Amino acid sequence: MKLWAKILIGFVLGAIVGLLVGPPAAALKPLGDLFIRLIKMLIVPLVFSSLVIGASSMGDVRKLGRVGAKTLAYYLVTTAVAVTIGLILATLLHPGAGFQIPTETYKAKPLPSLVETLLNIIPTNPLGAMVSDNMLQIIAFALFMGVAIALIGDKGKPVHAFFDSLAEVMYKITGIVMEFAPIGVFALMAWVTATNGPDVLVPLAKVIFVVYLGCFLHAAVVYSSAVSIFARMNPLRYFRGFFDASLVAFSTCSSSATLPVSLRCAQENLGVPKDIASFALPLGATINMDGTSIYQGVCALFIAEVYGIPLGMPQYLTIILTATLASIGTAGVPGAGMIMLTMVLQAVGLPLDGILLIAGIDRVLDMARTCVNVTGDGAGAVVVAATEGELKTLPAGTTLAGK
Ligand code: ASP
């Protein structure tokens, strides 16, 4: 049986077991945590080695610049479209109608300044960046290394060969770890449905519905059009090829933790070359969060509605801008989008306490948004590879790995 089918079975069975057994099924969580730890273990060596190889095999700095600019443009545009979809749906469907205002107080997280954020991309100690999992710093240093290896020619070859081999080893481990994915996904789904029973979900069913609908529409419309227009790829083939990554994202709620799986799907199932996949995907997992921005758009309007605060066009535009920026700043870990929501709420003067309403169901919203975040990264990698004329065409229904 194919891996994606096994993961899907784990996913559905987990959800059923969690619903039937209820809270005791939460005891399965350690199996899910084990799976998350196994894939997280690979992130730093895998991203670093594959990005060094990616950057050094792009050959010239101009290509790197061009690929970088395209990737960033794609990520920014799709994110802005995503918030807009969230805002339109929330305006039409009124998720906050008939809701109670919370009484506790929620404190905003102080946000670093723009200059600080930009400076922070450059690590003062590359090993420190790896130790503390700072993805943007790891990307920055890997790009410098890759470019320098290309610039020094023959002398760089041993380092290139070393990282090439390291990346292969990490891919192999990813393959081994993925054999455990069906069980990990089963346990995570059982835990989520066991701890989020009907009592938690029903009162906020409308918000959940609007966020899920926004995520679904965004993937169905934006990613389908992107891969079919730019890459002439059948959208169903895209979603199927990237399915393992989308499911792992849905159940782990972490773009970063899904990275090893996304890298593998993009290269083995979709024909994205290594240099582009290893550049576009880690960058996407760090800054491209379309699902998060849909969620932020919906939640901002939900909170405005609950508190009876009217919003006009200027506030809508502010939400689009801040949610785009906030989603860039959102770390690819569970729950990060909710913390960054404070930035959006503050920008339009909405009460931060509104977050308390959403906090109880955040995990369920996080699953959909992370799934879209990661699926959008994959579509970005396919689009960039296609516009560079480098998307490998695999015979329909097969993959490079023959899976
Ligand atoms: N969990 C999301 C991710 O990893 C981020 C978020 O909380 O919105 O992509």
mmCIF file of C-alpha atoms and ligand atoms in Angstrom:
data_model
loop_
_atom_site.group_PDB
_atom_site.id
_atom_site.type_symbol
_atom_site.label_atom_id
_atom_site.label_comp_id
_atom_site.label_asym_id
_atom_site.label_seq_id
_atom_site.Cartn_x
_atom_site.Cartn_y
_atom_site.Cartn_z
ATOM 1 C CA MET A 1 0.000 0.000 0.000
ATOM 2 C CA LYS A 2 1.222 3.511 -0.792
ATOM 3 C CA LEU A 3 2.489 5.669 2.015
ATOM 4 C CA TRP A 4 -0.051 8.462 1.531
ATOM 5 C CA ALA A 5 -2.872 5.910 1.739
ATOM 6 C CA LYS A 6 -1.465 4.528 4.991
ATOM 7 C CA ILE A 7 -1.161 8.025 6.443
ATOM 8 C CA LEU A 8 -4.722 8.773 5.392
ATOM 9 C CA ILE A 9 -5.976 5.639 7.102
ATOM 10 C CA GLY A 10 -4.059 6.579 10.272
ATOM 11 C CA PHE A 11 -5.609 10.027 10.078
ATOM 12 C CA VAL A 12 -9.201 8.843 9.746
ATOM 13 C CA LEU A 13 -8.870 6.011 12.271
ATOM 14 C CA GLY A 14 -7.234 8.386 14.763
ATOM 15 C CA ALA A 15 -10.109 10.853 14.443
ATOM 16 C CA ILE A 16 -12.667 8.055 14.923
ATOM 17 C CA VAL A 17 -10.875 6.543 17.916
ATOM 18 C CA GLY A 18 -10.553 9.977 19.563
ATOM 19 C CA LEU A 19 -14.253 10.667 19.085
ATOM 20 C CA LEU A 20 -15.424 7.260 20.267
ATOM 21 C CA VAL A 21 -13.076 6.811 23.211
ATOM 22 C CA GLY A 22 -13.082 10.475 24.304
ATOM 23 C CA PRO A 23 -10.541 11.956 26.774
ATOM 24 C CA PRO A 24 -8.715 8.654 27.585
ATOM 25 C CA ALA A 25 -7.557 8.541 23.920
ATOM 26 C CA ALA A 26 -5.412 11.583 24.723
ATOM 27 C CA ALA A 27 -3.020 9.061 26.286
ATOM 28 C CA LEU A 28 -1.881 8.251 22.735
ATOM 29 C CA LYS A 29 -0.252 11.664 22.417
ATOM 30 C CA PRO A 30 3.311 10.478 23.237
ATOM 31 C CA LEU A 31 3.283 8.440 20.013
ATOM 32 C CA GLY A 32 2.435 11.600 18.103
ATOM 33 C CA ASP A 33 5.109 13.523 19.977
ATOM 34 C CA LEU A 34 7.599 10.825 19.091
ATOM 35 C CA PHE A 35 6.807 11.288 15.411
ATOM 36 C CA ILE A 36 7.162 15.079 15.679
ATOM 37 C CA ARG A 37 10.499 14.697 17.465
ATOM 38 C CA LEU A 38 11.749 12.285 14.817
ATOM 39 C CA ILE A 39 11.078 14.705 11.988
ATOM 40 C CA LYS A 40 12.228 17.738 13.934
ATOM 41 C CA MET A 41 15.526 15.967 14.554
ATOM 42 C CA LEU A 42 16.214 16.232 10.820
ATOM 43 C CA ILE A 43 15.343 19.865 10.200
ATOM 44 C CA VAL A 44 18.617 21.640 10.962
ATOM 45 C CA PRO A 45 21.029 19.252 9.214
ATOM 46 C CA LEU A 46 18.635 18.679 6.325
ATOM 47 C CA VAL A 47 17.779 22.314 5.677
ATOM 48 C CA PHE A 48 21.334 23.467 6.102
ATOM 49 C CA SER A 49 22.952 20.864 3.885
ATOM 50 C CA SER A 50 20.332 20.972 1.153
ATOM 51 C CA LEU A 51 20.316 24.774 1.083
ATOM 52 C CA VAL A 52 24.118 24.930 0.803
ATOM 53 C CA ILE A 53 23.930 22.492 -2.109
ATOM 54 C CA GLY A 54 20.970 24.354 -3.590
ATOM 55 C CA ALA A 55 22.729 27.721 -3.500
ATOM 56 C CA SER A 56 26.064 26.395 -4.743
ATOM 57 C CA SER A 57 24.510 24.473 -7.605
ATOM 58 C CA MET A 58 22.514 27.463 -8.820
ATOM 59 C CA GLY A 59 25.861 28.344 -10.359
ATOM 60 C CA ASP A 60 25.628 32.085 -10.473
ATOM 61 C CA VAL A 61 24.475 34.699 -8.057
ATOM 62 C CA ARG A 62 22.148 36.171 -10.674
ATOM 63 C CA LYS A 63 20.092 33.001 -10.799
ATOM 64 C CA LEU A 64 19.928 32.918 -7.023
ATOM 65 C CA GLY A 65 18.721 36.530 -7.038
ATOM 66 C CA ARG A 66 16.111 35.800 -9.689
ATOM 67 C CA VAL A 67 14.809 32.688 -7.964
ATOM 68 C CA GLY A 68 14.816 34.560 -4.655
ATOM 69 C CA ALA A 69 12.830 37.476 -6.077
ATOM 70 C CA LYS A 70 10.260 35.201 -7.728
ATOM 71 C CA THR A 71 9.831 33.111 -4.604
ATOM 72 C CA LEU A 72 9.335 36.171 -2.404
ATOM 73 C CA ALA A 73 6.914 37.790 -4.860
ATOM 74 C CA TYR A 74 4.847 34.595 -5.087
ATOM 75 C CA TYR A 75 4.729 34.202 -1.310
ATOM 76 C CA LEU A 76 3.739 37.827 -0.678
ATOM 77 C CA VAL A 77 1.025 37.958 -3.324
ATOM 78 C CA THR A 78 -0.600 34.683 -2.275
ATOM 79 C CA THR A 79 -0.540 35.769 1.373
ATOM 80 C CA ALA A 80 -2.260 39.073 0.610
ATOM 81 C CA VAL A 81 -4.880 37.207 -1.455
ATOM 82 C CA ALA A 82 -5.368 34.827 1.471
ATOM 83 C CA VAL A 83 -6.165 37.595 4.003
ATOM 84 C CA THR A 84 -8.546 39.124 1.501
ATOM 85 C CA ILE A 85 -10.386 35.816 1.131
ATOM 86 C CA GLY A 86 -10.594 35.596 4.940
ATOM 87 C CA LEU A 87 -11.983 39.131 5.162
ATOM 88 C CA ILE A 88 -14.555 38.614 2.413
ATOM 89 C CA LEU A 89 -15.841 35.366 3.926
ATOM 90 C CA ALA A 90 -16.039 36.828 7.432
ATOM 91 C CA THR A 91 -17.891 39.876 6.080
ATOM 92 C CA LEU A 92 -20.413 37.691 4.287
ATOM 93 C CA LEU A 93 -20.875 34.977 6.909
ATOM 94 C CA HIS A 94 -20.722 36.916 10.223
ATOM 95 C CA PRO A 95 -18.970 34.324 12.412
ATOM 96 C CA GLY A 96 -19.361 36.490 15.541
ATOM 97 C CA ALA A 97 -23.123 36.892 15.485
ATOM 98 C CA GLY A 98 -24.697 36.217 18.915
ATOM 99 C CA PHE A 99 -21.524 35.966 20.979
ATOM 100 C CA GLN A 100 -20.546 36.803 24.560
ATOM 101 C CA ILE A 101 -17.731 39.194 25.374
ATOM 102 C CA PRO A 102 -14.995 37.636 27.537
ATOM 103 C CA THR A 103 -14.074 39.273 30.820
ATOM 104 C CA GLU A 104 -10.481 38.194 31.455
ATOM 105 C CA THR A 105 -7.585 40.211 30.113
ATOM 106 C CA TYR A 106 -5.112 39.126 27.487
ATOM 107 C CA LYS A 107 -1.705 40.780 27.196
ATOM 108 C CA ALA A 108 -0.154 41.531 23.818
ATOM 109 C CA LYS A 109 3.265 40.149 23.101
ATOM 110 C CA PRO A 110 5.708 43.033 22.635
ATOM 111 C CA LEU A 111 6.831 43.028 19.038
ATOM 112 C CA PRO A 112 10.410 43.647 17.921
ATOM 113 C CA SER A 113 11.026 46.642 15.660
ATOM 114 C CA LEU A 114 11.459 46.287 11.904
ATOM 115 C CA VAL A 115 15.170 47.175 12.013
ATOM 116 C CA GLU A 116 15.751 44.645 14.742
ATOM 117 C CA THR A 117 13.873 41.987 12.777
ATOM 118 C CA LEU A 118 15.929 42.608 9.640
ATOM 119 C CA LEU A 119 19.240 42.696 11.509
ATOM 120 C CA ASN A 120 18.286 39.501 13.217
ATOM 121 C CA ILE A 121 18.378 37.608 9.911
ATOM 122 C CA ILE A 122 22.177 37.658 10.071
ATOM 123 C CA PRO A 123 23.491 35.314 12.768
ATOM 124 C CA THR A 124 26.414 36.469 14.878
ATOM 125 C CA ASN A 125 27.167 32.817 15.451
ATOM 126 C CA PRO A 126 25.985 30.319 12.833
ATOM 127 C CA LEU A 127 26.281 27.397 15.221
ATOM 128 C CA GLY A 128 24.206 29.331 17.738
ATOM 129 C CA ALA A 129 21.537 29.749 15.052
ATOM 130 C CA MET A 130 21.510 25.993 14.496
ATOM 131 C CA VAL A 131 21.410 25.214 18.189
ATOM 132 C CA SER A 132 18.459 27.537 18.724
ATOM 133 C CA ASP A 133 16.598 26.460 15.548
ATOM 134 C CA ASN A 134 16.599 29.978 14.127
ATOM 135 C CA MET A 135 15.503 29.172 10.613
ATOM 136 C CA LEU A 136 16.010 32.547 8.930
ATOM 137 C CA GLN A 137 19.557 32.772 10.325
ATOM 138 C CA ILE A 138 20.292 29.228 9.171
ATOM 139 C CA ILE A 139 18.991 30.092 5.699
ATOM 140 C CA ALA A 140 21.116 33.262 5.571
ATOM 141 C CA PHE A 141 24.339 31.480 6.518
ATOM 142 C CA ALA A 142 23.658 28.540 4.198
ATOM 143 C CA LEU A 143 23.138 30.956 1.297
ATOM 144 C CA PHE A 144 26.496 32.630 2.004
ATOM 145 C CA MET A 145 28.195 29.253 2.151
ATOM 146 C CA GLY A 146 26.570 28.040 -1.044
ATOM 147 C CA VAL A 147 27.460 31.164 -3.004
ATOM 148 C CA ALA A 148 31.046 31.121 -1.715
ATOM 149 C CA ILE A 149 31.469 27.441 -2.627
ATOM 150 C CA ALA A 150 30.354 28.275 -6.178
ATOM 151 C CA LEU A 151 32.674 31.292 -6.333
ATOM 152 C CA ILE A 152 35.856 29.436 -5.385
ATOM 153 C CA GLY A 153 35.398 26.725 -8.010
ATOM 154 C CA ASP A 154 37.575 23.614 -7.639
ATOM 155 C CA LYS A 155 38.636 24.425 -4.112
ATOM 156 C CA GLY A 156 35.018 24.317 -2.987
ATOM 157 C CA LYS A 157 34.373 20.843 -4.357
ATOM 158 C CA PRO A 158 35.191 18.812 -1.222
ATOM 159 C CA VAL A 159 32.834 20.925 0.898
ATOM 160 C CA HIS A 160 30.173 20.638 -1.786
ATOM 161 C CA ALA A 161 30.580 16.867 -1.924
ATOM 162 C CA PHE A 162 30.395 16.666 1.861
ATOM 163 C CA PHE A 163 27.126 18.584 2.097
ATOM 164 C CA ASP A 164 25.715 16.749 -0.887
ATOM 165 C CA SER A 165 26.317 13.473 0.851
ATOM 166 C CA LEU A 166 25.023 14.805 4.182
ATOM 167 C CA ALA A 167 21.793 15.922 2.469
ATOM 168 C CA GLU A 168 21.374 12.458 0.935
ATOM 169 C CA VAL A 169 21.834 10.828 4.325
ATOM 170 C CA MET A 170 19.205 13.134 5.809
ATOM 171 C CA TYR A 171 16.756 12.330 2.983
ATOM 172 C CA LYS A 172 17.286 8.671 3.696
ATOM 173 C CA ILE A 173 16.495 9.177 7.378
ATOM 174 C CA THR A 174 13.409 11.173 6.367
ATOM 175 C CA GLY A 175 12.266 8.166 4.328
ATOM 176 C CA ILE A 176 12.781 5.856 7.287
ATOM 177 C CA VAL A 177 10.993 8.188 9.694
ATOM 178 C CA MET A 178 8.062 8.561 7.309
ATOM 179 C CA GLU A 179 7.358 4.852 7.646
ATOM 180 C CA PHE A 180 6.262 5.754 11.157
ATOM 181 C CA ALA A 181 4.038 8.624 9.924
ATOM 182 C CA PRO A 182 0.767 6.643 9.811
ATOM 183 C CA ILE A 183 1.093 5.793 13.512
ATOM 184 C CA GLY A 184 2.217 9.302 14.475
ATOM 185 C CA VAL A 185 -0.647 10.892 12.558
ATOM 186 C CA PHE A 186 -3.100 8.382 14.054
ATOM 187 C CA ALA A 187 -1.999 9.311 17.590
ATOM 188 C CA LEU A 188 -2.085 13.057 16.944
ATOM 189 C CA MET A 189 -5.579 12.909 15.458
ATOM 190 C CA ALA A 190 -6.850 10.739 18.311
ATOM 191 C CA TRP A 191 -5.464 13.242 20.795
ATOM 192 C CA VAL A 192 -6.961 16.278 19.020
ATOM 193 C CA THR A 193 -10.429 14.819 18.650
ATOM 194 C CA ALA A 194 -10.334 13.417 22.203
ATOM 195 C CA THR A 195 -9.459 16.782 23.708
ATOM 196 C CA ASN A 196 -11.651 18.861 21.385
ATOM 197 C CA GLY A 197 -14.994 17.178 21.827
ATOM 198 C CA PRO A 198 -18.329 18.714 20.812
ATOM 199 C CA ASP A 199 -18.498 20.932 23.957
ATOM 200 C CA VAL A 200 -15.410 22.794 22.827
ATOM 201 C CA LEU A 201 -16.272 22.985 19.160
ATOM 202 C CA VAL A 202 -19.998 23.628 18.920
ATOM 203 C CA PRO A 203 -20.147 27.151 20.395
ATOM 204 C CA LEU A 204 -17.532 28.347 17.915
ATOM 205 C CA ALA A 205 -18.602 26.176 15.027
ATOM 206 C CA LYS A 206 -19.170 29.206 12.828
ATOM 207 C CA VAL A 207 -15.628 30.553 13.212
ATOM 208 C CA ILE A 208 -14.256 27.084 12.542
ATOM 209 C CA PHE A 209 -16.451 26.761 9.493
ATOM 210 C CA VAL A 210 -15.393 30.123 8.058
ATOM 211 C CA VAL A 211 -11.658 29.464 8.614
ATOM 212 C CA TYR A 212 -11.903 25.981 7.070
ATOM 213 C CA LEU A 213 -13.942 27.276 4.164
ATOM 214 C CA GLY A 214 -11.395 30.064 3.546
ATOM 215 C CA CYS A 215 -8.535 27.577 3.669
ATOM 216 C CA PHE A 216 -10.307 25.220 1.309
ATOM 217 C CA LEU A 217 -11.202 27.958 -1.187
ATOM 218 C CA HIS A 218 -7.702 29.402 -1.111
ATOM 219 C CA ALA A 219 -6.122 26.041 -1.864
ATOM 220 C CA ALA A 220 -8.753 25.103 -4.448
ATOM 221 C CA VAL A 221 -8.669 28.417 -6.291
ATOM 222 C CA VAL A 222 -5.246 29.997 -5.775
ATOM 223 C CA TYR A 223 -2.967 26.952 -5.743
ATOM 224 C CA SER A 224 -4.892 25.163 -8.457
ATOM 225 C CA SER A 225 -4.643 28.211 -10.728
ATOM 226 C CA ALA A 226 -0.992 28.805 -9.845
ATOM 227 C CA VAL A 227 0.175 25.286 -10.700
ATOM 228 C CA SER A 228 -2.003 24.988 -13.789
ATOM 229 C CA ILE A 229 -1.191 28.436 -15.217
ATOM 230 C CA PHE A 230 2.526 28.588 -14.454
ATOM 231 C CA ALA A 231 3.457 24.926 -14.470
ATOM 232 C CA ARG A 232 0.748 23.445 -16.721
ATOM 233 C CA MET A 233 0.320 20.848 -13.997
ATOM 234 C CA ASN A 234 -3.019 19.232 -13.278
ATOM 235 C CA PRO A 235 -3.994 20.599 -9.827
ATOM 236 C CA LEU A 236 -5.109 17.146 -8.700
ATOM 237 C CA ARG A 237 -1.696 15.807 -9.544
ATOM 238 C CA TYR A 238 -0.176 18.605 -7.497
ATOM 239 C CA PHE A 239 -2.354 17.986 -4.429
ATOM 240 C CA ARG A 240 -1.796 14.269 -4.684
ATOM 241 C CA GLY A 241 1.969 14.600 -5.046
ATOM 242 C CA PHE A 242 2.130 16.883 -2.030
ATOM 243 C CA PHE A 243 -0.456 14.985 0.001
ATOM 244 C CA ASP A 244 1.928 13.440 2.575
ATOM 245 C CA ALA A 245 3.224 16.899 3.461
ATOM 246 C CA SER A 246 -0.275 18.402 3.662
ATOM 247 C CA LEU A 247 -1.470 15.625 5.987
ATOM 248 C CA VAL A 248 1.608 15.782 8.189
ATOM 249 C CA ALA A 249 1.148 19.571 8.418
ATOM 250 C CA PHE A 250 -2.512 19.147 9.350
ATOM 251 C CA SER A 251 -1.741 16.743 12.156
ATOM 252 C CA THR A 252 1.480 18.275 13.536
ATOM 253 C CA CYS A 253 0.425 21.952 13.240
ATOM 254 C CA SER A 254 3.985 22.883 12.401
ATOM 255 C CA SER A 255 5.344 24.087 9.069
ATOM 256 C CA SER A 256 8.911 23.645 10.314
ATOM 257 C CA ALA A 257 8.376 20.111 11.480
ATOM 258 C CA THR A 258 6.824 19.267 8.104
ATOM 259 C CA LEU A 259 9.839 20.557 6.152
ATOM 260 C CA PRO A 260 11.637 17.240 5.690
ATOM 261 C CA VAL A 261 8.416 15.772 4.298
ATOM 262 C CA SER A 262 7.729 18.768 2.012
ATOM 263 C CA LEU A 263 11.259 18.614 0.605
ATOM 264 C CA ARG A 264 10.815 14.975 -0.165
ATOM 265 C CA CYS A 265 7.367 15.332 -1.774
ATOM 266 C CA ALA A 266 8.408 18.295 -3.932
ATOM 267 C CA GLN A 267 11.461 16.519 -5.303
ATOM 268 C CA GLU A 268 10.287 12.940 -5.522
ATOM 269 C CA ASN A 269 6.655 13.383 -6.485
ATOM 270 C CA LEU A 270 6.488 16.732 -8.233
ATOM 271 C CA GLY A 271 9.796 16.974 -10.071
ATOM 272 C CA VAL A 272 11.049 20.182 -8.428
ATOM 273 C CA PRO A 273 14.852 20.248 -8.753
ATOM 274 C CA LYS A 274 16.883 20.060 -5.571
ATOM 275 C CA ASP A 275 18.327 23.585 -5.738
ATOM 276 C CA ILE A 276 14.920 25.268 -6.048
ATOM 277 C CA ALA A 277 13.137 22.975 -3.558
ATOM 278 C CA SER A 278 15.818 23.455 -0.967
ATOM 279 C CA PHE A 279 15.639 27.206 -1.347
ATOM 280 C CA ALA A 280 11.891 27.788 -1.725
ATOM 281 C CA LEU A 281 10.584 25.314 0.863
ATOM 282 C CA PRO A 282 12.603 26.274 3.972
ATOM 283 C CA LEU A 283 11.986 29.932 3.146
ATOM 284 C CA GLY A 284 8.280 29.202 2.687
ATOM 285 C CA ALA A 285 8.051 27.240 5.935
ATOM 286 C CA THR A 286 9.492 30.278 7.689
ATOM 287 C CA ILE A 287 7.754 33.227 6.029
ATOM 288 C CA ASN A 288 4.890 31.984 3.827
ATOM 289 C CA MET A 289 1.760 31.468 5.904
ATOM 290 C CA ASP A 290 -1.347 31.820 3.768
ATOM 291 C CA GLY A 291 -3.527 29.780 6.103
ATOM 292 C CA THR A 292 -2.387 31.879 9.051
ATOM 293 C CA SER A 293 -3.353 35.074 7.288
ATOM 294 C CA ILE A 294 -6.803 33.732 6.358
ATOM 295 C CA TYR A 295 -7.234 32.874 10.038
ATOM 296 C CA GLN A 296 -6.055 36.314 11.131
ATOM 297 C CA GLY A 297 -8.467 38.046 8.751
ATOM 298 C CA VAL A 298 -11.413 35.949 9.935
ATOM 299 C CA CYS A 299 -10.528 36.296 13.636
ATOM 300 C CA ALA A 300 -10.053 40.061 13.423
ATOM 301 C CA LEU A 301 -13.532 40.493 11.947
ATOM 302 C CA PHE A 302 -14.989 37.965 14.377
ATOM 303 C CA ILE A 303 -13.608 39.931 17.340
ATOM 304 C CA ALA A 304 -14.774 43.251 15.866
ATOM 305 C CA GLU A 305 -18.249 41.801 15.501
ATOM 306 C CA VAL A 306 -18.355 40.347 19.012
ATOM 307 C CA TYR A 307 -17.406 43.698 20.510
ATOM 308 C CA GLY A 308 -19.672 45.627 18.144
ATOM 309 C CA ILE A 309 -16.803 47.668 16.715
ATOM 310 C CA PRO A 310 -17.531 48.786 13.149
ATOM 311 C CA LEU A 311 -14.654 48.571 10.675
ATOM 312 C CA GLY A 312 -14.359 50.501 7.407
ATOM 313 C CA MET A 313 -12.192 50.256 4.318
ATOM 314 C CA PRO A 314 -9.073 51.806 5.962
ATOM 315 C CA GLN A 315 -9.226 49.165 8.706
ATOM 316 C CA TYR A 316 -9.676 46.396 6.135
ATOM 317 C CA LEU A 317 -6.570 47.590 4.302
ATOM 318 C CA THR A 318 -4.661 47.784 7.579
ATOM 319 C CA ILE A 319 -5.679 44.204 8.345
ATOM 320 C CA ILE A 320 -4.457 43.056 4.919
ATOM 321 C CA LEU A 321 -1.103 44.762 5.439
ATOM 322 C CA THR A 322 -0.543 43.740 9.047
ATOM 323 C CA ALA A 323 -1.780 40.178 8.595
ATOM 324 C CA THR A 324 0.606 39.761 5.661
ATOM 325 C CA LEU A 325 3.479 41.046 7.803
ATOM 326 C CA ALA A 326 2.344 39.148 10.897
ATOM 327 C CA SER A 327 2.194 35.896 8.968
ATOM 328 C CA ILE A 328 5.752 36.462 7.714
ATOM 329 C CA GLY A 329 6.831 36.888 11.334
ATOM 330 C CA THR A 330 4.901 33.818 12.499
ATOM 331 C CA ALA A 331 7.175 30.930 13.435
ATOM 332 C CA GLY A 332 6.237 27.594 11.896
ATOM 333 C CA VAL A 333 5.317 26.051 15.238
ATOM 334 C CA PRO A 334 1.935 25.211 16.791
ATOM 335 C CA GLY A 335 -0.030 28.202 18.039
ATOM 336 C CA ALA A 336 2.337 30.898 16.760
ATOM 337 C CA GLY A 337 -0.330 32.457 14.551
ATOM 338 C CA MET A 338 -2.530 33.202 17.544
ATOM 339 C CA ILE A 339 0.239 35.143 19.245
ATOM 340 C CA MET A 340 0.859 37.152 16.084
ATOM 341 C CA LEU A 341 -2.855 37.885 15.856
ATOM 342 C CA THR A 342 -2.279 40.419 18.657
ATOM 343 C CA MET A 343 -0.286 42.503 16.169
ATOM 344 C CA VAL A 344 -3.218 42.651 13.744
ATOM 345 C CA LEU A 345 -5.735 43.427 16.487
ATOM 346 C CA GLN A 346 -3.559 46.179 17.883
ATOM 347 C CA ALA A 347 -3.074 47.779 14.491
ATOM 348 C CA VAL A 348 -6.819 48.313 14.066
ATOM 349 C CA GLY A 349 -7.518 49.032 17.726
ATOM 350 C CA LEU A 350 -9.451 45.847 18.498
ATOM 351 C CA PRO A 351 -9.521 44.463 22.071
ATOM 352 C CA LEU A 352 -6.889 41.789 22.596
ATOM 353 C CA ASP A 353 -9.169 39.994 25.049
ATOM 354 C CA GLY A 354 -11.037 38.689 22.033
ATOM 355 C CA ILE A 355 -8.243 36.170 21.634
ATOM 356 C CA LEU A 356 -9.523 34.380 24.728
ATOM 357 C CA LEU A 357 -12.600 33.403 22.771
ATOM 358 C CA ILE A 358 -10.515 31.741 20.119
ATOM 359 C CA ALA A 359 -7.841 30.220 22.355
ATOM 360 C CA GLY A 360 -9.964 27.181 23.211
ATOM 361 C CA ILE A 361 -10.333 26.120 19.597
ATOM 362 C CA ASP A 362 -6.980 27.318 18.339
ATOM 363 C CA ARG A 363 -5.559 23.850 17.817
ATOM 364 C CA VAL A 364 -8.404 22.950 15.498
ATOM 365 C CA LEU A 365 -7.933 26.178 13.518
ATOM 366 C CA ASP A 366 -4.161 25.649 13.539
ATOM 367 C CA MET A 367 -4.536 22.317 11.740
ATOM 368 C CA ALA A 368 -6.283 23.874 8.749
ATOM 369 C CA ARG A 369 -4.051 26.909 8.569
ATOM 370 C CA THR A 370 -0.811 24.936 8.842
ATOM 371 C CA CYS A 371 -2.014 22.548 6.146
ATOM 372 C CA VAL A 372 -2.610 25.519 3.824
ATOM 373 C CA ASN A 373 0.673 27.177 4.833
ATOM 374 C CA VAL A 374 2.636 24.106 3.804
ATOM 375 C CA THR A 375 0.574 23.317 0.702
ATOM 376 C CA GLY A 376 1.220 26.903 -0.432
ATOM 377 C CA ASP A 377 4.987 26.458 -0.024
ATOM 378 C CA GLY A 378 4.877 23.422 -2.289
ATOM 379 C CA ALA A 379 2.855 25.281 -4.929
ATOM 380 C CA GLY A 380 5.422 28.107 -4.735
ATOM 381 C CA ALA A 381 8.298 25.686 -5.330
ATOM 382 C CA VAL A 382 6.479 24.159 -8.331
ATOM 383 C CA VAL A 383 5.688 27.593 -9.818
ATOM 384 C CA VAL A 384 9.239 28.899 -9.403
ATOM 385 C CA ALA A 385 10.750 25.711 -10.840
ATOM 386 C CA ALA A 386 8.384 25.865 -13.814
ATOM 387 C CA THR A 387 9.113 29.512 -14.590
ATOM 388 C CA GLU A 388 12.820 28.680 -14.499
ATOM 389 C CA GLY A 389 12.071 25.928 -17.030
ATOM 390 C CA GLU A 390 13.398 23.344 -14.600
ATOM 391 C CA LEU A 391 10.369 21.358 -13.519
ATOM 392 C CA LYS A 392 11.094 17.737 -14.335
ATOM 393 C CA THR A 393 8.166 16.091 -16.041
ATOM 394 C CA LEU A 394 7.359 12.768 -14.509
ATOM 395 C CA PRO A 395 5.072 10.385 -16.349
ATOM 396 C CA ALA A 396 1.523 10.839 -15.043
ATOM 397 C CA GLY A 397 0.747 8.701 -12.019
ATOM 398 C CA THR A 398 4.367 7.858 -11.255
ATOM 399 C CA THR A 399 7.031 9.558 -9.253
ATOM 400 C CA LEU A 400 10.789 9.599 -9.328
ATOM 401 C CA ALA A 401 10.890 7.271 -6.391
ATOM 402 C CA GLY A 402 8.441 4.949 -8.083
ATOM 403 C CA LYS A 403 5.967 5.307 -5.240
HETATM 404 N N1 ASP B 1 1.206 26.489 13.162
HETATM 405 C C1 ASP B 1 1.392 27.323 12.017
HETATM 406 C C2 ASP B 1 2.526 26.778 11.155
HETATM 407 O O1 ASP B 1 3.394 26.098 11.636
HETATM 408 C C3 ASP B 1 1.664 28.738 12.352
HETATM 409 C C4 ASP B 1 0.455 29.321 13.007
HETATM 410 O O2 ASP B 1 0.260 29.108 14.191
HETATM 411 O O3 ASP B 1 -0.314 30.011 12.326
HETATM 412 O O4 ASP B 1 2.558 27.037 9.969
#
